[in-house]
Coordinates of C-alpha atoms and ligand atoms in Angstrom, one line a residue:
X357 CA 0.0 0.0 0.0
X358 CA 1.4 3.5 -0.9
X359 CA 2.0 5.4 2.3
X360 CA 3.1 8.9 1.1
X361 CA 0.2 11.3 0.9
X362 CA -1.0 12.0 -2.6
X363 CA 0.2 15.5 -3.7
X364 CA -2.5 18.1 -4.4
X365 CA -4.1 18.6 -7.8
X366 CA -5.2 21.9 -9.3
X367 CA -8.6 23.4 -8.5
X368 CA -11.3 22.0 -10.7
X369 CA -9.3 18.9 -11.6
X370 CA -11.7 16.4 -13.1
X371 CA -11.7 13.0 -11.3
X372 CA -13.4 10.4 -13.5
X373 CA -14.0 6.8 -14.6
X374 CA -14.3 5.6 -18.2
X375 CA -16.3 2.9 -19.9
X376 CA -17.5 2.1 -23.4
X377 CA -20.9 1.0 -24.7
X378 CA -20.1 -2.4 -26.2
X379 CA -17.9 -3.4 -23.3
X380 CA -20.6 -2.9 -20.6
X381 CA -24.1 -2.2 -21.9
X382 CA -25.2 -5.7 -23.1
X383 CA -28.8 -5.5 -24.3
X384 CA -27.5 -6.1 -27.8
X385 CA -30.9 -6.9 -29.3
X386 CA -33.0 -4.9 -26.9
X387 CA -35.3 -1.9 -27.7
X388 CA -34.4 -1.7 -31.3
X389 CA -30.6 -1.6 -31.2
X390 CA -29.1 -2.5 -34.5
X391 CA -26.1 -4.8 -35.0
X392 CA -22.6 -3.4 -34.9
X393 CA -19.2 -4.5 -36.4
X394 CA -18.3 -5.8 -33.0
X395 CA -21.4 -8.0 -32.8
X396 CA -20.5 -9.5 -36.1
X397 CA -16.8 -10.0 -35.2
X398 CA -17.5 -11.4 -31.7
X399 CA -20.0 -13.9 -33.1
X400 CA -17.4 -15.2 -35.6
X401 CA -15.8 -18.4 -34.2
X402 CA -12.2 -18.0 -33.2
X403 CA -12.1 -14.2 -33.0
X404 CA -12.5 -13.9 -29.2
X405 CA -10.2 -15.8 -26.9
X406 CA -13.0 -17.2 -24.7
X407 CA -15.7 -17.3 -27.3
X408 CA -17.7 -14.7 -25.6
X409 CA -19.4 -11.5 -26.9
X410 CA -20.7 -8.3 -25.5
X411 CA -24.3 -9.5 -25.8
X412 CA -24.9 -9.2 -22.1
X413 CA -21.5 -7.8 -20.8
X414 CA -22.2 -6.0 -17.5
X415 CA -25.9 -5.5 -18.3
X416 CA -25.3 -1.8 -17.7
X417 CA -28.3 -1.0 -20.0
X418 CA -30.6 -2.3 -17.3
X419 CA -28.3 -1.6 -14.2
X420 CA -27.1 1.9 -15.0
X421 CA -28.7 3.4 -11.9
X422 CA -26.7 0.9 -9.7
X423 CA -23.6 1.8 -11.6
X424 CA -24.1 5.5 -11.3
X425 CA -24.6 5.0 -7.5
X426 CA -21.2 3.2 -7.5
X427 CA -19.7 6.3 -9.2
X428 CA -21.3 8.6 -6.7
X429 CA -19.9 6.4 -3.8
X430 CA -16.5 6.8 -5.4
X431 CA -16.8 10.5 -5.4
X432 CA -15.9 11.1 -9.1
X433 CA -16.8 14.4 -10.7
X434 CA -17.1 13.0 -14.2
X435 CA -18.1 9.8 -16.1
X436 CA -16.9 9.1 -19.6
X437 CA -19.2 6.7 -21.4
X438 CA -19.8 6.0 -25.0
X439 CA -22.9 6.3 -27.1
X440 CA -23.6 3.2 -29.2
X441 CA -24.2 4.5 -32.7
X442 CA -26.3 1.4 -33.6
X443 CA -28.5 1.9 -30.6
X444 CA -29.4 5.4 -31.7
X445 CA -29.3 4.8 -35.5
X446 CA -29.8 1.0 -36.0
X447 CA -28.7 1.2 -39.7
X448 CA -26.2 3.9 -39.2
X449 CA -28.2 6.7 -40.8
X450 CA -31.9 7.5 -41.4
X451 CA -34.4 6.1 -39.0
X452 CA -33.8 7.1 -35.4
X453 CA -34.3 4.6 -32.6
X454 CA -36.1 6.8 -30.0
X455 CA -35.6 4.1 -27.2
X456 CA -31.8 4.3 -27.8
X457 CA -31.7 8.0 -27.3
X458 CA -34.0 7.7 -24.3
X459 CA -31.5 5.4 -22.6
X460 CA -28.7 7.9 -22.9
X461 CA -31.1 10.7 -21.8
X462 CA -31.9 8.7 -18.6
X463 CA -28.2 8.0 -18.0
X464 CA -27.2 11.6 -18.4
X465 CA -30.0 12.8 -16.0
X466 CA -29.0 10.1 -13.5
X467 CA -25.4 11.3 -13.6
X468 CA -26.4 15.0 -13.2
X469 CA -28.7 14.1 -10.3
X470 CA -25.6 12.7 -8.5
X471 CA -23.4 15.7 -9.3
X472 CA -21.4 13.8 -12.0
X473 CA -20.4 15.5 -15.3
X474 CA -21.5 13.4 -18.3
X475 CA -18.6 13.1 -20.8
X476 CA -19.8 11.4 -23.9
X477 CA -17.7 9.6 -26.5
X478 CA -19.5 9.3 -29.8
X479 CA -17.5 6.4 -31.4
X480 CA -15.8 3.7 -29.4
X481 CA -15.4 1.2 -32.2
X482 CA -19.0 -0.2 -32.5
X483 CA -19.8 0.8 -36.1
X484 CA -23.4 0.0 -37.3
X485 CA -23.0 -3.1 -39.4
X486 CA -24.8 -1.7 -42.4
X487 CA -22.1 1.0 -42.6
X488 CA -19.4 -1.6 -42.2
X489 CA -21.0 -3.6 -45.0
X490 CA -20.7 -0.4 -47.1
X491 CA -17.0 -0.3 -46.5
X492 CA -16.9 1.2 -43.0
X493 CA -14.2 3.7 -42.4
X494 CA -12.6 2.8 -45.7
X495 CA -15.5 4.5 -47.2
X496 CA -15.4 8.3 -47.1
X497 CA -19.2 8.5 -46.8
X498 CA -18.8 7.2 -43.2
X499 CA -17.3 10.6 -42.2
X500 CA -20.4 12.7 -43.0
X501 CA -22.6 10.0 -41.6
X502 CA -20.7 10.2 -38.3
X503 CA -21.2 14.0 -38.2
X504 CA -24.9 13.6 -38.8
X505 CA -25.1 11.0 -36.0
X506 CA -23.1 13.4 -33.7
X507 CA -25.6 16.2 -34.6
X508 CA -28.5 14.0 -33.7
X509 CA -27.1 13.0 -30.3
X510 CA -26.1 16.6 -29.5
X511 CA -29.7 17.7 -30.3
X512 CA -30.9 15.4 -27.5
X513 CA -28.0 15.6 -25.0
X514 CA -26.1 18.7 -25.9
X515 CA -27.8 20.8 -23.1
X516 CA -26.3 18.5 -20.5
X517 CA -23.1 16.8 -21.7
X518 CA -20.1 18.6 -20.3
X519 CA -17.5 17.3 -22.7
X520 CA -17.8 15.5 -26.1
X521 CA -15.1 13.1 -27.2
X522 CA -15.6 12.4 -30.9
X523 CA -13.5 9.3 -31.4
X524 CA -11.8 6.8 -29.0
X525 CA -8.3 5.7 -30.0
X526 CA -8.6 6.0 -33.8
X527 CA -5.0 4.6 -34.0
X528 CA -6.1 1.4 -32.3
X529 CA -9.2 1.1 -34.4
X530 CA -7.1 1.5 -37.5
X531 CA -4.1 -0.7 -36.5
X532 CA -5.8 -3.6 -34.6
X533 CA -9.1 -3.4 -36.5
X534 CA -8.0 -2.7 -40.1
X535 CA -4.2 -3.3 -40.1
X536 CA -3.7 -6.5 -38.1
X537 CA -7.3 -7.9 -38.0
X538 CA -7.4 -8.7 -34.3
X539 CA -10.2 -6.3 -33.6
X540 CA -13.4 -5.7 -35.6
X541 CA -13.9 -5.5 -38.5
X542 CA -10.9 -7.9 -38.8
X543 CA -9.2 -6.5 -41.9
X544 CA -5.5 -7.1 -42.5
X545 CA -4.5 -4.2 -44.6
X546 CA -1.3 -3.3 -42.8
X547 CA -0.2 0.2 -44.1
X548 CA -3.0 0.2 -46.7
X549 CA -5.3 0.9 -43.8
X550 CA -4.4 4.6 -44.0
X551 CA -7.8 5.7 -45.4
X552 CA -9.3 4.4 -42.1
X553 CA -7.1 7.0 -40.3
X554 CA -8.1 9.8 -42.7
X555 CA -11.8 9.1 -42.8
X556 CA -12.0 8.8 -39.0
X557 CA -10.2 12.2 -38.7
X558 CA -12.4 13.7 -41.3
X559 CA -15.5 12.4 -39.4
X560 CA -14.0 13.9 -36.3
X561 CA -13.6 17.3 -37.9
X562 CA -17.1 17.3 -39.4
X563 CA -18.5 16.2 -36.1
X564 CA -16.7 19.0 -34.3
X565 CA -18.2 21.5 -36.8
X566 CA -21.7 19.9 -36.2
X567 CA -21.4 20.1 -32.5
X568 CA -20.2 23.7 -32.5
X569 CA -23.0 24.7 -35.0
X570 CA -25.4 23.5 -32.3
X571 CA -23.6 25.5 -29.7
X572 CA -22.6 22.3 -28.0
X573 CA -19.2 21.7 -26.4
X574 CA -16.5 21.6 -25.3
X575 CA -15.1 19.0 -27.7
X576 CA -12.1 16.7 -27.7
X577 CA -10.8 13.4 -29.0
X578 CA -9.2 10.5 -27.1
X579 CA -6.0 9.3 -28.6
X580 CA -3.9 6.3 -27.5
X581 CA -0.3 7.2 -27.0
X582 CA 2.8 5.1 -26.2
X583 CA 6.3 6.6 -25.6
X584 CA 8.7 4.8 -27.8
X585 CA 11.9 3.1 -26.4
X586 CA 14.5 2.2 -28.9
X587 CA 16.0 -1.3 -28.5
X588 CA 19.5 -1.6 -30.0
X589 CA 22.0 1.1 -31.0
X590 CA 22.1 0.9 -34.7
X591 CA 20.9 3.5 -37.1
X592 CA 18.3 1.1 -38.4
X593 CA 17.0 0.7 -34.8
X594 CA 16.7 4.5 -34.4
X595 CA 15.0 4.8 -37.8
X596 CA 12.5 2.0 -36.9
X597 CA 11.7 3.8 -33.6
X598 CA 11.2 7.1 -35.3
X599 CA 8.8 5.4 -37.8
X600 CA 6.8 3.8 -35.0
X601 CA 6.7 7.2 -33.2
X602 CA 5.2 8.8 -36.3
X603 CA 2.7 6.0 -36.6
X604 CA 1.5 5.6 -33.1
X605 CA 1.9 9.1 -31.6
X606 CA 1.9 11.5 -34.5
X607 CA -0.3 10.2 -37.3
X608 CA -3.4 11.5 -35.6
X609 CA -2.1 14.3 -33.4
X610 CA -0.1 16.1 -36.2
X611 CA -3.1 16.7 -38.4
X612 CA -5.4 17.4 -35.5
X613 CA -3.1 20.2 -34.3
X614 CA -2.6 21.7 -37.8
X615 CA 0.6 20.0 -39.0
X616 CA -0.8 17.7 -41.6
X617 CA 0.2 14.0 -41.8
X618 CA 3.7 12.9 -41.0
X619 CA 5.4 12.3 -44.4
X620 CA 8.0 9.7 -43.3
X621 CA 5.4 6.9 -43.1
X622 CA 5.2 6.8 -46.9
X623 CA 1.4 6.3 -46.9
X624 CA -0.5 6.5 -50.1
X625 CA -2.5 9.7 -49.2
X626 CA -4.8 9.6 -52.3
X627 CA -7.8 9.6 -49.8
X628 CA -6.9 13.2 -48.7
X629 CA -8.8 15.8 -50.6
X630 CA -8.4 19.6 -50.8
X631 CA -9.9 21.2 -47.6
X632 CA -9.8 18.0 -45.5
X633 CA -6.9 19.0 -43.4
X634 CA -8.5 22.3 -42.5
X635 CA -11.6 20.4 -41.4
X636 CA -9.5 18.0 -39.3
X637 CA -7.6 20.8 -37.7
X638 CA -10.7 22.5 -36.1
X639 CA -9.5 23.8 -32.7
X640 CA -9.9 21.3 -29.9
X641 CA -11.0 22.3 -26.4
X642 CA -9.4 19.2 -24.8
X643 CA -6.9 16.6 -26.0
X644 CA -7.8 13.2 -24.4
X645 CA -4.8 11.0 -23.7
X646 CA -5.2 7.3 -23.2
X647 CA -2.0 5.9 -21.7
X648 CA -1.2 2.3 -20.8
X649 CA 2.5 1.6 -21.4
X650 CA 5.5 2.5 -23.5
X651 CA 6.5 0.4 -26.6
X652 CA 10.0 -1.0 -27.2
X653 CA 10.9 -0.9 -30.9
X654 CA 13.9 -2.2 -33.0
X655 CA 14.8 -2.6 -36.6
X656 CA 12.7 -5.3 -38.4
X657 CA 13.9 -8.7 -39.6
X658 CA 14.6 -8.8 -43.3
X659 CA 11.3 -10.5 -44.2
X660 CA 9.1 -8.3 -42.0
X661 CA 6.1 -6.8 -43.6
X662 CA 6.4 -3.7 -41.3
X663 CA 9.3 -1.2 -41.0
X664 CA 9.8 -2.0 -37.3
X665 CA 9.7 -4.8 -34.8
X666 CA 7.8 -4.4 -31.5
X667 CA 9.6 -6.3 -28.7
X668 CA 8.8 -6.8 -25.0
X669 CA 9.9 -3.9 -22.7
X670 CA 11.7 -5.7 -19.9
X671 CA 12.6 -4.6 -16.4
X672 CA 9.2 -3.5 -15.1
X673 CA 6.4 -5.2 -13.2
X674 CA 3.7 -6.5 -15.6
X675 CA -0.1 -6.6 -15.6
X676 CA -2.3 -9.6 -16.4
X677 CA -2.2 -8.3 -20.0
X678 CA 1.6 -8.6 -19.8
X679 CA 1.8 -4.9 -20.2
X680 CA 4.8 -3.2 -18.4
X681 CA 3.8 -0.9 -15.6
X682 CA 5.7 2.3 -16.2
X683 CA 4.2 5.4 -14.5
X684 CA 7.0 7.6 -15.6
X685 CA 6.1 6.9 -19.1
X686 CA 3.0 9.0 -18.6
X687 CA 5.0 11.9 -17.4
X688 CA 7.4 11.4 -20.3
X689 CA 4.5 11.3 -22.8
X690 CA 2.9 14.4 -21.4
X691 CA 6.2 16.2 -21.6
X692 CA 6.7 15.1 -25.1
X693 CA 3.3 16.4 -26.1
X694 CA 4.0 19.7 -24.4
X695 CA 7.4 20.1 -26.1
X696 CA 6.4 18.8 -29.5
X697 CA 3.2 20.8 -29.9
X698 CA 3.8 23.9 -27.7
X699 CA 1.1 26.5 -27.9
X700 CA -0.9 24.3 -30.3
X701 CA -1.5 21.7 -27.5
X702 CA -4.9 22.3 -25.8
X703 CA -5.5 21.3 -22.2
X704 CA -5.0 17.6 -21.7
X705 CA -7.3 15.2 -19.8
X706 CA -6.1 11.6 -19.2
X707 CA -9.2 10.0 -20.6
X708 CA -8.0 6.4 -19.9
X709 CA -5.4 5.0 -17.5
X710 CA -5.7 1.6 -15.8
X711 CA -4.6 -2.0 -15.6
X712 CA -5.9 -5.6 -15.7
X713 CA -5.2 -8.0 -12.9
X714 CA -6.6 -11.5 -12.2
X715 CA -8.8 -10.2 -9.3
X716 CA -10.9 -12.8 -7.6
X717 CA -13.1 -12.5 -4.4
X718 CA -11.6 -14.0 -1.3
X719 CA -13.5 -16.4 1.1
X720 CA -15.3 -13.4 2.6
X721 CA -16.2 -12.1 -0.9
X722 CA -13.8 -9.2 -0.7
X723 CA -11.6 -8.3 -3.7
X724 CA -8.1 -7.1 -2.9
X725 CA -6.1 -5.5 -5.7
X726 CA -3.0 -3.9 -4.2
X727 CA -1.3 -4.0 -7.6
X728 CA -4.0 -1.7 -9.0
X729 CA -3.6 0.7 -6.1
X730 CA 0.1 0.9 -6.7
X731 CA -0.6 1.4 -10.4
X732 CA -3.0 4.3 -9.8
X733 CA -0.9 5.8 -7.2
X734 CA 2.1 5.9 -9.5
X735 CA 0.2 7.2 -12.5
X736 CA -1.5 10.0 -10.5
X737 CA 1.9 11.1 -9.1
X738 CA 3.2 11.0 -12.7
X739 CA 0.3 13.3 -13.7
X740 CA 1.1 15.7 -10.8
X741 CA 4.8 15.7 -11.8
X742 CA 3.8 16.6 -15.4
X743 CA 1.7 19.4 -14.1
X744 CA 4.7 20.6 -12.2
X745 CA 6.7 20.3 -15.5
X746 CA 4.3 22.8 -17.0
X747 CA 1.8 20.6 -18.8
X748 CA -1.8 21.7 -18.5
X749 CA -3.5 18.5 -17.3
X750 CA -7.1 19.0 -16.1
X751 CA -8.4 15.6 -15.5
X752 CA -7.8 11.9 -14.9
X753 CA -10.2 9.1 -15.8
X754 CA -9.6 5.5 -14.6
X755 CA -10.2 2.7 -17.1
X756 CA -12.4 1.3 -15.9
X757 CA -15.3 1.6 -13.4
X758 CA -16.3 -2.0 -13.9
X759 CA -14.6 -5.2 -15.0
X760 CA -15.9 -5.5 -18.5
X761 CA -15.7 -7.2 -21.9
X762 CA -12.2 -6.6 -23.1
X763 CA -12.6 -7.0 -26.9
X764 CA -10.6 -9.9 -28.3
X765 CA -9.7 -10.9 -24.8
X766 CA -13.4 -11.4 -23.9
X767 CA -14.0 -11.6 -20.2
X768 CA -10.4 -12.7 -19.3
X769 CA -9.1 -9.3 -18.4
X770 CA -10.4 -7.4 -15.5
X771 CA -9.7 -3.6 -15.5
X772 CA -12.4 -2.5 -13.0
X773 CA -12.3 -0.7 -9.7
X774 CA -15.5 -2.8 -9.2
X775 CA -15.4 -6.6 -9.6
X776 CA -18.3 -8.0 -11.7
X777 CA -19.5 -11.6 -11.4
X778 CA -20.6 -12.2 -14.9
X779 CA -23.0 -15.0 -13.9
X780 CA -24.9 -13.0 -11.3
X781 CA -24.0 -9.4 -12.4
X782 CA -23.1 -8.8 -8.7
X783 CA -20.9 -5.7 -8.4
X784 CA -18.2 -5.8 -5.6
X785 CA -16.0 -2.7 -5.1
X786 CA -12.4 -3.8 -4.9
X787 CA -9.9 -2.4 -2.4
X788 CA -8.7 0.0 -5.2
X789 CA -12.2 1.6 -5.2
X790 CA -11.9 2.4 -1.5
X791 CA -8.4 3.7 -1.9
X792 CA -9.4 6.0 -4.9
X793 CA -12.5 7.1 -3.0
X794 CA -10.2 8.4 -0.2
X795 CA -7.8 10.0 -2.6
X796 CA -10.6 11.8 -4.4
X797 CA -12.3 12.9 -1.1
X798 CA -9.0 14.3 0.2
X799 CA -8.3 16.1 -3.1
X800 CA -11.8 17.6 -3.2
X801 CA -11.3 18.8 0.4
X802 CA -7.9 20.3 -0.1
X803 CA -7.6 24.1 -0.6
X804 CA -7.3 24.6 -4.3
X805 CA -3.9 25.2 -5.9
Ligands
LIG557 O1 -10.7 -1.7 -22.9 C1 -9.9 -0.8 -23.7 C2 -10.7 0.4 -24.2 O2 -11.8 0.0 -24.9 C3 -9.8 1.3 -25.1 N1 -8.6 1.6 -24.4 C4 -7.8 0.5 -23.9 C5 -8.7 -0.3 -23.0 C6 -7.9 -1.5 -22.4 O3 -7.4 -2.3 -23.4

């Protein structure tokens, strides 16, 4: 257990938890929700490690009030959830499913009734299947459809949502979903997946314009970042690391912050039309940073299809996902963003930070997760250190409130502050929940700095 008192955070610092629709809602065929690319992918044999799907997940659709009560007990000031596009527009466009919008309306009101800011992500990977069938994010038409969907959701919730996040981790959606095929929709295009990057960013820019036209905001995007560690001392190793840096950390951020696409990746950019980059570079109110771990990179083997090799980063404790635990990586990353983008960098919120461990209830039904406490303690101190370094960080959201359905890993990875028994749907706050509750309570009591 960490013993040193947690340093203070600035006045108004946002304390939150994050989730996403397909990972917790369940109710996949309820009240008119349409199918998504993840329904299709999860129902395809061999795609998910334990053969499960998000059909039921945490049944949050029916248990949202209990889950909001858990958030209130934790003392968070914000909740980042995602809206399932196929719940609102079952075919992706056209006919609106009123029950779907009603669900998010109830959720938002429940949050506000408990003094919790609703932070709504508009796309967390669950594309309506009819849009996927029409090419998904490879198809430029998906971008304006996304903006129309954003407009529709804002028309209903815009008076109460405190921060919009357009896209969640477009890099992961491009690379794992369209490059490597381990996420939905399962395409294996490698570097030919670039149009997926561009059309997501175009959709983001058009959605920002739609939200602003409605007077709804503030608006941000949640990018996944990973500080790059070069393995090996050769020039080829350094070049591979620079390429990976451009791909993982700059491909989305450079155009968002007005710099256009990094040229060194050698992508075929035929998908980029005149005017697109200006749409994409619409000013952001917040940059969402999702951080889990650094990535170790070296030069590729001769027959590699990619211009880098990713290798295990050794010398650190590891989570159940086998990810290294490197809190300083978060400080390093925030410093890198600050130095690289200078005045172009908007205020940053850590929109995801968390870890998976094999948490099981003990004989008394309690769940002890000291490793998660150590993880959160280290990462919060890293954020505080970055603020001291001069980075404007205004919030921290733990991934995740609940144990939930972890994509290709199914139910095998538990990221929650709250344990979920997937047979009974019983929620049991873990010891990290009590620890974080005390940290947040102390922070909210402290005189502001
Ligand atoms: O569960 C995911 C989330 O959906 C996106 N960011 C990373 C998390 C952990 O893998």
